[in-house]
Amino acid sequence: MIDVEMAQAIVDNDAYLSRFGISVTALEKGGYVSLKVELGDGLKRFGGMMNGGGAVCSLMDAAGGISAMCDDGVVNEFTVNLNVNFLRPVSTGPVSVESRVLRSGKNVAFCDIRLVDGDGKLCATGTGVWFLVREDGGGR
């Protein structure tokens, strides 16, 4: 199972995610992670709101993947499916994303993800499925 430091290293060393300035603020065995990111200009689209298809989905995908790695023996994961519902524009930061594993099996984990803006308003919800790569070779 990964810990907060390992999760932070994953986002910091990822060529794409490292551009977001993500902070891993909490992680729990059983599949929970909380991420925080400032709403900088690099994450905004025209109109001053967070880019939905790019930034919002990427943050939710990262949170789901990290929470899926909270199971014993998981060394990597790959997104199988991610569904995002955009409820309102994200215009204030910092942005917080939480993911919780609903069910984890030998090969896949199902996660529930929520993104809130700097005012604490729920802006996006999502569900996803992650394929699990285990250290014993299971899931491949």
CSV table of N, CA and C in Angstrom, one decimal:
chain,number,residue,atom,x,y,z
A,1,MET,N,0.8,-1.2,0.0
A,1,MET,CA,0.0,0.0,0.0
A,1,MET,C,0.9,1.2,0.0
A,2,ILE,N,0.5,2.3,-0.7
A,2,ILE,CA,1.2,3.5,-0.7
A,2,ILE,C,0.8,4.4,0.5
A,3,ASP,N,1.7,5.3,0.8
A,3,ASP,CA,1.4,6.3,1.9
A,3,ASP,C,1.4,7.7,1.2
A,4,VAL,N,1.2,8.7,2.1
A,4,VAL,CA,1.1,10.1,1.5
A,4,VAL,C,2.4,10.5,0.8
A,5,GLU,N,3.6,10.1,1.3
A,5,GLU,CA,4.8,10.5,0.7
A,5,GLU,C,4.9,9.8,-0.7
A,6,MET,N,4.6,8.6,-0.8
A,6,MET,CA,4.7,7.9,-2.1
A,6,MET,C,3.7,8.4,-3.1
A,7,ALA,N,2.5,8.7,-2.6
A,7,ALA,CA,1.5,9.3,-3.5
A,7,ALA,C,1.9,10.7,-4.0
A,8,GLN,N,2.5,11.5,-3.1
A,8,GLN,CA,3.1,12.8,-3.5
A,8,GLN,C,4.2,12.6,-4.6
A,9,ALA,N,5.0,11.6,-4.4
A,9,ALA,CA,6.1,11.3,-5.3
A,9,ALA,C,5.5,10.9,-6.7
A,10,ILE,N,4.4,10.2,-6.7
A,10,ILE,CA,3.8,9.8,-7.9
A,10,ILE,C,3.4,11.0,-8.7
A,11,VAL,N,2.7,12.0,-8.1
A,11,VAL,CA,2.2,13.1,-8.8
A,11,VAL,C,3.4,14.1,-9.2
A,12,ASP,N,4.3,14.2,-8.3
A,12,ASP,CA,5.5,15.1,-8.5
A,12,ASP,C,6.4,14.6,-9.7
A,13,ASN,N,6.4,13.3,-9.9
A,13,ASN,CA,7.3,12.7,-10.9
A,13,ASN,C,6.6,12.3,-12.2
A,14,ASP,N,5.3,12.6,-12.2
A,14,ASP,CA,4.6,12.3,-13.4
A,14,ASP,C,4.7,13.6,-14.4
A,15,ALA,N,5.1,13.3,-15.6
A,15,ALA,CA,5.4,14.4,-16.5
A,15,ALA,C,4.2,15.3,-16.7
A,16,TYR,N,3.0,14.7,-16.7
A,16,TYR,CA,1.8,15.5,-16.9
A,16,TYR,C,1.2,16.1,-15.6
A,17,LEU,N,1.0,15.3,-14.6
A,17,LEU,CA,0.4,15.7,-13.3
A,17,LEU,C,1.3,16.7,-12.6
A,18,SER,N,2.6,16.7,-12.7
A,18,SER,CA,3.5,17.6,-12.0
A,18,SER,C,3.2,19.0,-12.3
A,19,ARG,N,2.6,19.3,-13.5
A,19,ARG,CA,2.3,20.7,-13.9
A,19,ARG,C,1.2,21.3,-13.1
A,20,PHE,N,0.4,20.5,-12.4
A,20,PHE,CA,-0.8,21.0,-11.7
A,20,PHE,C,-0.5,21.5,-10.3
A,21,GLY,N,0.7,21.2,-9.7
A,21,GLY,CA,1.0,21.6,-8.4
A,21,GLY,C,0.1,20.9,-7.3
A,22,ILE,N,-0.2,19.7,-7.5
A,22,ILE,CA,-1.0,18.9,-6.6
A,22,ILE,C,-0.4,18.6,-5.3
A,23,SER,N,-1.1,18.8,-4.2
A,23,SER,CA,-0.7,18.4,-2.9
A,23,SER,C,-1.5,17.3,-2.4
A,24,VAL,N,-0.9,16.2,-2.0
A,24,VAL,CA,-1.7,15.1,-1.4
A,24,VAL,C,-1.9,15.4,0.1
A,25,THR,N,-3.1,15.6,0.5
A,25,THR,CA,-3.4,16.1,1.9
A,25,THR,C,-3.8,15.0,2.8
A,26,ALA,N,-4.3,13.9,2.3
A,26,ALA,CA,-4.7,12.7,3.2
A,26,ALA,C,-4.7,11.5,2.3
A,27,LEU,N,-4.5,10.4,3.0
A,27,LEU,CA,-4.5,9.1,2.4
A,27,LEU,C,-4.8,8.0,3.4
A,28,GLU,N,-5.7,7.1,3.2
A,28,GLU,CA,-6.1,6.1,4.2
A,28,GLU,C,-6.2,4.7,3.5
A,29,LYS,N,-5.7,3.7,4.3
A,29,LYS,CA,-5.8,2.4,3.8
A,29,LYS,C,-7.3,2.1,3.6
A,30,GLY,N,-7.6,1.3,2.6
A,30,GLY,CA,-9.0,1.0,2.3
A,30,GLY,C,-9.5,1.8,1.1
A,31,GLY,N,-8.7,2.8,0.7
A,31,GLY,CA,-9.0,3.5,-0.5
A,31,GLY,C,-9.6,4.9,-0.4
A,32,TYR,N,-8.9,5.8,0.4
A,32,TYR,CA,-9.3,7.2,0.4
A,32,TYR,C,-8.1,8.1,0.2
A,33,VAL,N,-8.3,9.1,-0.7
A,33,VAL,CA,-7.3,10.1,-0.9
A,33,VAL,C,-7.9,11.5,-1.0
A,34,SER,N,-7.2,12.5,-0.5
A,34,SER,CA,-7.6,13.9,-0.7
A,34,SER,C,-6.5,14.7,-1.3
A,35,LEU,N,-6.8,15.4,-2.4
A,35,LEU,CA,-5.8,16.2,-3.1
A,35,LEU,C,-6.2,17.7,-3.1
A,36,LYS,N,-5.3,18.6,-3.1
A,36,LYS,CA,-5.6,20.0,-3.2
A,36,LYS,C,-4.7,20.6,-4.2
A,37,VAL,N,-5.2,21.6,-5.0
A,37,VAL,CA,-4.5,22.3,-6.0
A,37,VAL,C,-5.0,23.8,-6.0
A,38,GLU,N,-4.0,24.7,-6.2
A,38,GLU,CA,-4.4,26.1,-6.4
A,38,GLU,C,-5.0,26.3,-7.8
A,39,LEU,N,-5.9,27.2,-7.9
A,39,LEU,CA,-6.5,27.5,-9.2
A,39,LEU,C,-5.7,28.5,-9.9
A,40,GLY,N,-4.6,28.1,-10.5
A,40,GLY,CA,-3.8,29.1,-11.2
A,40,GLY,C,-4.2,29.3,-12.6
A,41,ASP,N,-3.7,30.3,-13.2
A,41,ASP,CA,-4.0,30.6,-14.6
A,41,ASP,C,-3.8,29.4,-15.6
A,42,GLY,N,-2.9,28.6,-15.3
A,42,GLY,CA,-2.6,27.5,-16.2
A,42,GLY,C,-3.7,26.4,-16.2
A,43,LEU,N,-4.6,26.5,-15.3
A,43,LEU,CA,-5.7,25.5,-15.2
A,43,LEU,C,-7.0,26.1,-15.6
A,44,LYS,N,-7.0,27.4,-16.0
A,44,LYS,CA,-8.2,28.1,-16.4
A,44,LYS,C,-8.4,28.1,-17.9
A,45,ARG,N,-9.7,28.2,-18.3
A,45,ARG,CA,-10.0,28.4,-19.7
A,45,ARG,C,-10.6,29.8,-19.8
A,46,PHE,N,-11.0,30.1,-21.0
A,46,PHE,CA,-11.6,31.4,-21.3
A,46,PHE,C,-12.8,31.6,-20.3
A,47,GLY,N,-12.9,32.8,-19.7
A,47,GLY,CA,-13.9,33.1,-18.8
A,47,GLY,C,-13.5,32.9,-17.3
A,48,GLY,N,-12.2,32.6,-17.1
A,48,GLY,CA,-11.7,32.5,-15.7
A,48,GLY,C,-12.1,31.3,-14.9
A,49,MET,N,-12.6,30.3,-15.5
A,49,MET,CA,-13.0,29.1,-14.8
A,49,MET,C,-12.1,27.9,-15.1
A,50,MET,N,-12.0,26.9,-14.2
A,50,MET,CA,-11.2,25.8,-14.5
A,50,MET,C,-11.6,25.0,-15.7
A,51,ASN,N,-10.6,24.6,-16.5
A,51,ASN,CA,-10.9,23.8,-17.7
A,51,ASN,C,-11.5,22.5,-17.3
A,52,GLY,N,-12.7,22.2,-17.8
A,52,GLY,CA,-13.4,21.0,-17.4
A,52,GLY,C,-12.9,19.7,-17.9
A,53,GLY,N,-12.8,19.6,-19.2
A,53,GLY,CA,-12.4,18.3,-19.8
A,53,GLY,C,-10.9,18.1,-19.6
A,54,GLY,N,-10.1,19.1,-19.4
A,54,GLY,CA,-8.7,18.9,-19.1
A,54,GLY,C,-8.4,18.8,-17.6
A,55,ALA,N,-8.5,19.9,-16.9
A,55,ALA,CA,-8.0,20.0,-15.5
A,55,ALA,C,-8.9,19.3,-14.6
A,56,VAL,N,-10.2,19.5,-14.7
A,56,VAL,CA,-11.2,18.8,-13.7
A,56,VAL,C,-11.1,17.3,-13.9
A,57,CYS,N,-11.2,16.8,-15.1
A,57,CYS,CA,-11.1,15.4,-15.4
A,57,CYS,C,-9.7,14.8,-15.0
A,58,SER,N,-8.7,15.5,-15.3
A,58,SER,CA,-7.3,15.0,-14.9
A,58,SER,C,-7.2,14.9,-13.4
A,59,LEU,N,-7.6,15.9,-12.6
A,59,LEU,CA,-7.6,15.8,-11.2
A,59,LEU,C,-8.4,14.7,-10.6
A,60,MET,N,-9.6,14.5,-11.2
A,60,MET,CA,-10.4,13.4,-10.7
A,60,MET,C,-9.9,12.0,-11.1
A,61,ASP,N,-9.2,11.9,-12.2
A,61,ASP,CA,-8.6,10.7,-12.6
A,61,ASP,C,-7.4,10.4,-11.7
A,62,ALA,N,-6.6,11.4,-11.4
A,62,ALA,CA,-5.5,11.2,-10.5
A,62,ALA,C,-5.9,10.8,-9.1
A,63,ALA,N,-7.0,11.4,-8.6
A,63,ALA,CA,-7.5,11.0,-7.3
A,63,ALA,C,-8.0,9.6,-7.3
A,64,GLY,N,-8.7,9.2,-8.3
A,64,GLY,CA,-9.3,7.9,-8.4
A,64,GLY,C,-8.1,6.8,-8.4
A,65,GLY,N,-7.2,7.1,-9.3
A,65,GLY,CA,-6.0,6.2,-9.4
A,65,GLY,C,-5.2,6.0,-8.1
A,66,ILE,N,-5.0,7.1,-7.4
A,66,ILE,CA,-4.2,7.0,-6.2
A,66,ILE,C,-5.1,6.3,-5.1
A,67,SER,N,-6.4,6.5,-5.0
A,67,SER,CA,-7.2,5.8,-4.0
A,67,SER,C,-7.2,4.3,-4.3
A,68,ALA,N,-7.2,4.0,-5.6
A,68,ALA,CA,-7.2,2.6,-6.0
A,68,ALA,C,-5.9,1.9,-5.6
A,69,MET,N,-4.8,2.6,-5.4
A,69,MET,CA,-3.5,2.1,-5.0
A,69,MET,C,-3.4,1.9,-3.5
A,70,CYS,N,-4.4,2.3,-2.8
A,70,CYS,CA,-4.4,2.1,-1.3
A,70,CYS,C,-4.6,0.7,-0.8
A,71,ASP,N,-4.9,-0.2,-1.7
A,71,ASP,CA,-5.1,-1.6,-1.4
A,71,ASP,C,-3.7,-2.3,-1.3
A,72,ASP,N,-3.6,-3.3,-0.4
A,72,ASP,CA,-2.3,-4.0,-0.2
A,72,ASP,C,-1.9,-4.7,-1.5
A,73,GLY,N,-0.6,-4.6,-1.8
A,73,GLY,CA,-0.1,-5.3,-3.0
A,73,GLY,C,-0.3,-4.6,-4.3
A,74,VAL,N,-1.0,-3.5,-4.4
A,74,VAL,CA,-1.1,-2.7,-5.7
A,74,VAL,C,0.1,-1.9,-5.9
A,75,VAL,N,0.7,-2.1,-7.1
A,75,VAL,CA,1.9,-1.3,-7.4
A,75,VAL,C,1.7,-0.3,-8.6
A,76,ASN,N,0.6,-0.5,-9.3
A,76,ASN,CA,0.2,0.5,-10.3
A,76,ASN,C,-1.2,0.3,-10.7
A,77,GLU,N,-1.7,1.2,-11.5
A,77,GLU,CA,-3.1,1.2,-11.9
A,77,GLU,C,-3.3,1.8,-13.2
A,78,PHE,N,-4.4,1.5,-13.9
A,78,PHE,CA,-4.7,2.1,-15.2
A,78,PHE,C,-6.2,2.4,-15.3
A,79,THR,N,-6.5,3.5,-15.7
A,79,THR,CA,-7.9,3.9,-15.8
A,79,THR,C,-8.6,3.1,-16.9
A,80,VAL,N,-9.7,2.4,-16.5
A,80,VAL,CA,-10.6,1.7,-17.4
A,80,VAL,C,-11.7,2.6,-17.9
A,81,ASN,N,-12.3,3.3,-16.9
A,81,ASN,CA,-13.5,4.1,-17.2
A,81,ASN,C,-13.5,5.3,-16.2
A,82,LEU,N,-13.9,6.5,-16.7
A,82,LEU,CA,-14.1,7.6,-15.8
A,82,LEU,C,-15.3,8.4,-16.3
A,83,ASN,N,-16.3,8.6,-15.5
A,83,ASN,CA,-17.5,9.3,-15.8
A,83,ASN,C,-17.5,10.6,-14.9
A,84,VAL,N,-17.7,11.7,-15.5
A,84,VAL,CA,-17.6,13.0,-14.7
A,84,VAL,C,-18.9,13.8,-15.0
A,85,ASN,N,-19.5,14.2,-13.9
A,85,ASN,CA,-20.7,15.1,-14.0
A,85,ASN,C,-20.3,16.5,-13.6
A,86,PHE,N,-20.4,17.5,-14.4
A,86,PHE,CA,-20.0,18.9,-14.1
A,86,PHE,C,-21.3,19.6,-13.6
A,87,LEU,N,-21.2,19.9,-12.3
A,87,LEU,CA,-22.4,20.5,-11.6
A,87,LEU,C,-22.4,22.0,-11.7
A,88,ARG,N,-21.2,22.7,-11.6
A,88,ARG,CA,-21.1,24.1,-11.7
A,88,ARG,C,-19.7,24.5,-12.0
A,89,PRO,N,-19.4,25.6,-12.5
A,89,PRO,CA,-18.1,26.0,-12.9
A,89,PRO,C,-17.2,26.2,-11.6
A,90,VAL,N,-15.9,25.9,-11.8
A,90,VAL,CA,-14.9,26.0,-10.7
A,90,VAL,C,-14.3,27.4,-11.0
A,91,SER,N,-14.6,28.3,-10.1
A,91,SER,CA,-14.1,29.7,-10.3
A,91,SER,C,-13.2,30.2,-9.2
A,92,THR,N,-13.2,29.5,-8.0
A,92,THR,CA,-12.4,29.9,-6.9
A,92,THR,C,-11.6,28.7,-6.4
A,93,GLY,N,-10.4,29.0,-5.9
A,93,GLY,CA,-9.5,27.9,-5.3
A,93,GLY,C,-9.2,28.2,-3.9
A,94,PRO,N,-8.5,27.3,-3.3
A,94,PRO,CA,-7.9,26.1,-3.8
A,94,PRO,C,-9.0,25.1,-4.1
A,95,VAL,N,-8.8,24.2,-5.0
A,95,VAL,CA,-9.7,23.1,-5.4
A,95,VAL,C,-9.3,21.9,-4.6
A,96,SER,N,-10.3,21.2,-4.1
A,96,SER,CA,-10.1,19.9,-3.3
A,96,SER,C,-10.8,18.8,-4.1
A,97,VAL,N,-10.1,17.7,-4.1
A,97,VAL,CA,-10.6,16.5,-4.8
A,97,VAL,C,-10.5,15.3,-3.8
A,98,GLU,N,-11.6,14.6,-3.6
A,98,GLU,CA,-11.5,13.4,-2.7
A,98,GLU,C,-12.0,12.2,-3.5
A,99,SER,N,-11.3,11.1,-3.3
A,99,SER,CA,-11.8,9.8,-4.0
A,99,SER,C,-11.8,8.8,-2.9
A,100,ARG,N,-12.9,7.9,-3.0
A,100,ARG,CA,-13.1,6.8,-2.1
A,100,ARG,C,-13.3,5.6,-2.9
A,101,VAL,N,-12.6,4.5,-2.5
A,101,VAL,CA,-12.9,3.2,-3.2
A,101,VAL,C,-14.2,2.7,-2.7
A,102,LEU,N,-15.1,2.3,-3.6
A,102,LEU,CA,-16.4,1.7,-3.2
A,102,LEU,C,-16.3,0.2,-3.1
A,103,ARG,N,-15.5,-0.4,-4.0
A,103,ARG,CA,-15.2,-1.8,-4.0
A,103,ARG,C,-13.9,-2.1,-4.7
A,104,SER,N,-13.1,-2.9,-4.1
A,104,SER,CA,-11.9,-3.3,-4.8
A,104,SER,C,-11.8,-4.8,-4.8
A,105,GLY,N,-11.5,-5.4,-6.0
A,105,GLY,CA,-11.3,-6.8,-6.2
A,105,GLY,C,-9.9,-7.1,-6.5
A,106,LYS,N,-9.7,-8.3,-7.1
A,106,LYS,CA,-8.3,-8.7,-7.5
A,106,LYS,C,-7.8,-7.9,-8.6
A,107,ASN,N,-8.7,-7.5,-9.6
A,107,ASN,CA,-8.2,-6.9,-10.8
A,107,ASN,C,-8.7,-5.4,-11.0
A,108,VAL,N,-9.8,-5.0,-10.3
A,108,VAL,CA,-10.3,-3.7,-10.5
A,108,VAL,C,-10.8,-3.1,-9.2
A,109,ALA,N,-10.8,-1.7,-9.2
A,109,ALA,CA,-11.3,-1.0,-8.1
A,109,ALA,C,-12.3,0.0,-8.7
A,110,PHE,N,-13.4,0.2,-8.0
A,110,PHE,CA,-14.5,1.1,-8.3
A,110,PHE,C,-14.4,2.3,-7.3
A,111,CYS,N,-14.4,3.5,-7.9
A,111,CYS,CA,-14.2,4.7,-7.0
A,111,CYS,C,-15.3,5.7,-7.2
A,112,ASP,N,-15.5,6.5,-6.2
A,112,ASP,CA,-16.4,7.6,-6.2
A,112,ASP,C,-15.6,8.9,-5.9
A,113,ILE,N,-15.7,9.9,-6.7
A,113,ILE,CA,-14.9,11.1,-6.7
A,113,ILE,C,-15.7,12.4,-6.6
A,114,ARG,N,-15.2,13.3,-5.8
A,114,ARG,CA,-15.9,14.6,-5.7
A,114,ARG,C,-14.9,15.7,-5.7
A,115,LEU,N,-15.2,16.8,-6.4
A,115,LEU,CA,-14.4,18.0,-6.5
A,115,LEU,C,-15.1,19.2,-6.0
A,116,VAL,N,-14.5,19.9,-5.1
A,116,VAL,CA,-15.2,21.1,-4.6
A,116,VAL,C,-14.2,22.3,-4.8
A,117,ASP,N,-14.9,23.5,-4.9
A,117,ASP,CA,-14.1,24.7,-5.2
A,117,ASP,C,-13.6,25.3,-3.9
A,118,GLY,N,-13.0,26.5,-3.9
A,118,GLY,CA,-12.5,27.2,-2.8
A,118,GLY,C,-13.5,27.7,-1.8
A,119,ASP,N,-14.8,27.7,-2.3
A,119,ASP,CA,-15.9,28.1,-1.4
A,119,ASP,C,-16.6,26.9,-0.8
A,120,GLY,N,-16.1,25.7,-1.0
A,120,GLY,CA,-16.6,24.5,-0.5
A,120,GLY,C,-17.9,24.0,-1.3
A,121,LYS,N,-18.1,24.6,-2.5
A,121,LYS,CA,-19.2,24.1,-3.3
A,121,LYS,C,-18.9,22.9,-4.1
A,122,LEU,N,-19.7,22.0,-4.2
A,122,LEU,CA,-19.5,20.8,-5.0
A,122,LEU,C,-19.7,21.2,-6.4
A,123,CYS,N,-18.6,21.0,-7.2
A,123,CYS,CA,-18.6,21.4,-8.6
A,123,CYS,C,-18.6,20.2,-9.6
A,124,ALA,N,-18.1,19.1,-9.2
A,124,ALA,CA,-18.1,17.9,-10.1
A,124,ALA,C,-18.1,16.6,-9.2
A,125,THR,N,-18.8,15.6,-9.8
A,125,THR,CA,-18.8,14.3,-9.2
A,125,THR,C,-18.4,13.3,-10.2
A,126,GLY,N,-17.9,12.2,-9.8
A,126,GLY,CA,-17.5,11.2,-10.8
A,126,GLY,C,-17.4,9.8,-10.2
A,127,THR,N,-17.5,8.9,-11.1
A,127,THR,CA,-17.2,7.5,-10.8
A,127,THR,C,-16.2,6.9,-11.8
A,128,GLY,N,-15.5,6.0,-11.3
A,128,GLY,CA,-14.5,5.4,-12.2
A,128,GLY,C,-14.1,4.0,-11.9
A,129,VAL,N,-13.5,3.3,-12.8
A,129,VAL,CA,-13.0,2.0,-12.6
A,129,VAL,C,-11.5,2.0,-13.0
A,130,TRP,N,-10.7,1.4,-12.1
A,130,TRP,CA,-9.2,1.3,-12.3
A,130,TRP,C,-8.8,-0.1,-12.3
A,131,PHE,N,-8.0,-0.5,-13.3
A,131,PHE,CA,-7.4,-1.8,-13.4
A,131,PHE,C,-6.2,-1.8,-12.5
A,132,LEU,N,-6.1,-2.9,-11.7
A,132,LEU,CA,-5.0,-2.9,-10.6
A,132,LEU,C,-3.9,-3.8,-11.1
A,133,VAL,N,-2.6,-3.4,-10.9
A,133,VAL,CA,-1.5,-4.2,-11.2
A,133,VAL,C,-0.9,-4.5,-9.8
A,134,ARG,N,-0.8,-5.8,-9.5
A,134,ARG,CA,-0.4,-6.2,-8.1
A,134,ARG,C,1.1,-6.7,-8.2
A,135,GLU,N,1.8,-6.6,-7.0
A,135,GLU,CA,3.2,-7.0,-7.0
A,135,GLU,C,3.3,-8.5,-7.2
A,136,ASP,N,2.3,-9.3,-6.9
A,136,ASP,CA,2.4,-10.7,-7.1
A,136,ASP,C,2.1,-11.1,-8.5
A,137,GLY,N,1.9,-10.2,-9.4
A,137,GLY,CA,1.6,-10.4,-10.8
A,137,GLY,C,0.1,-10.6,-11.1
A,138,GLY,N,-0.7,-10.6,-10.0
A,138,GLY,CA,-2.2,-10.6,-10.2
A,138,GLY,C,-2.7,-9.4,-10.9
A,139,GLY,N,-3.7,-9.5,-11.7
A,139,GLY,CA,-4.3,-8.4,-12.4
A,139,GLY,C,-3.7,-8.1,-13.7
A,140,ARG,N,-2.8,-9.0,-14.2
A,140,ARG,CA,-2.2,-8.7,-15.5
A,140,ARG,C,-2.6,-9.8,-16.5
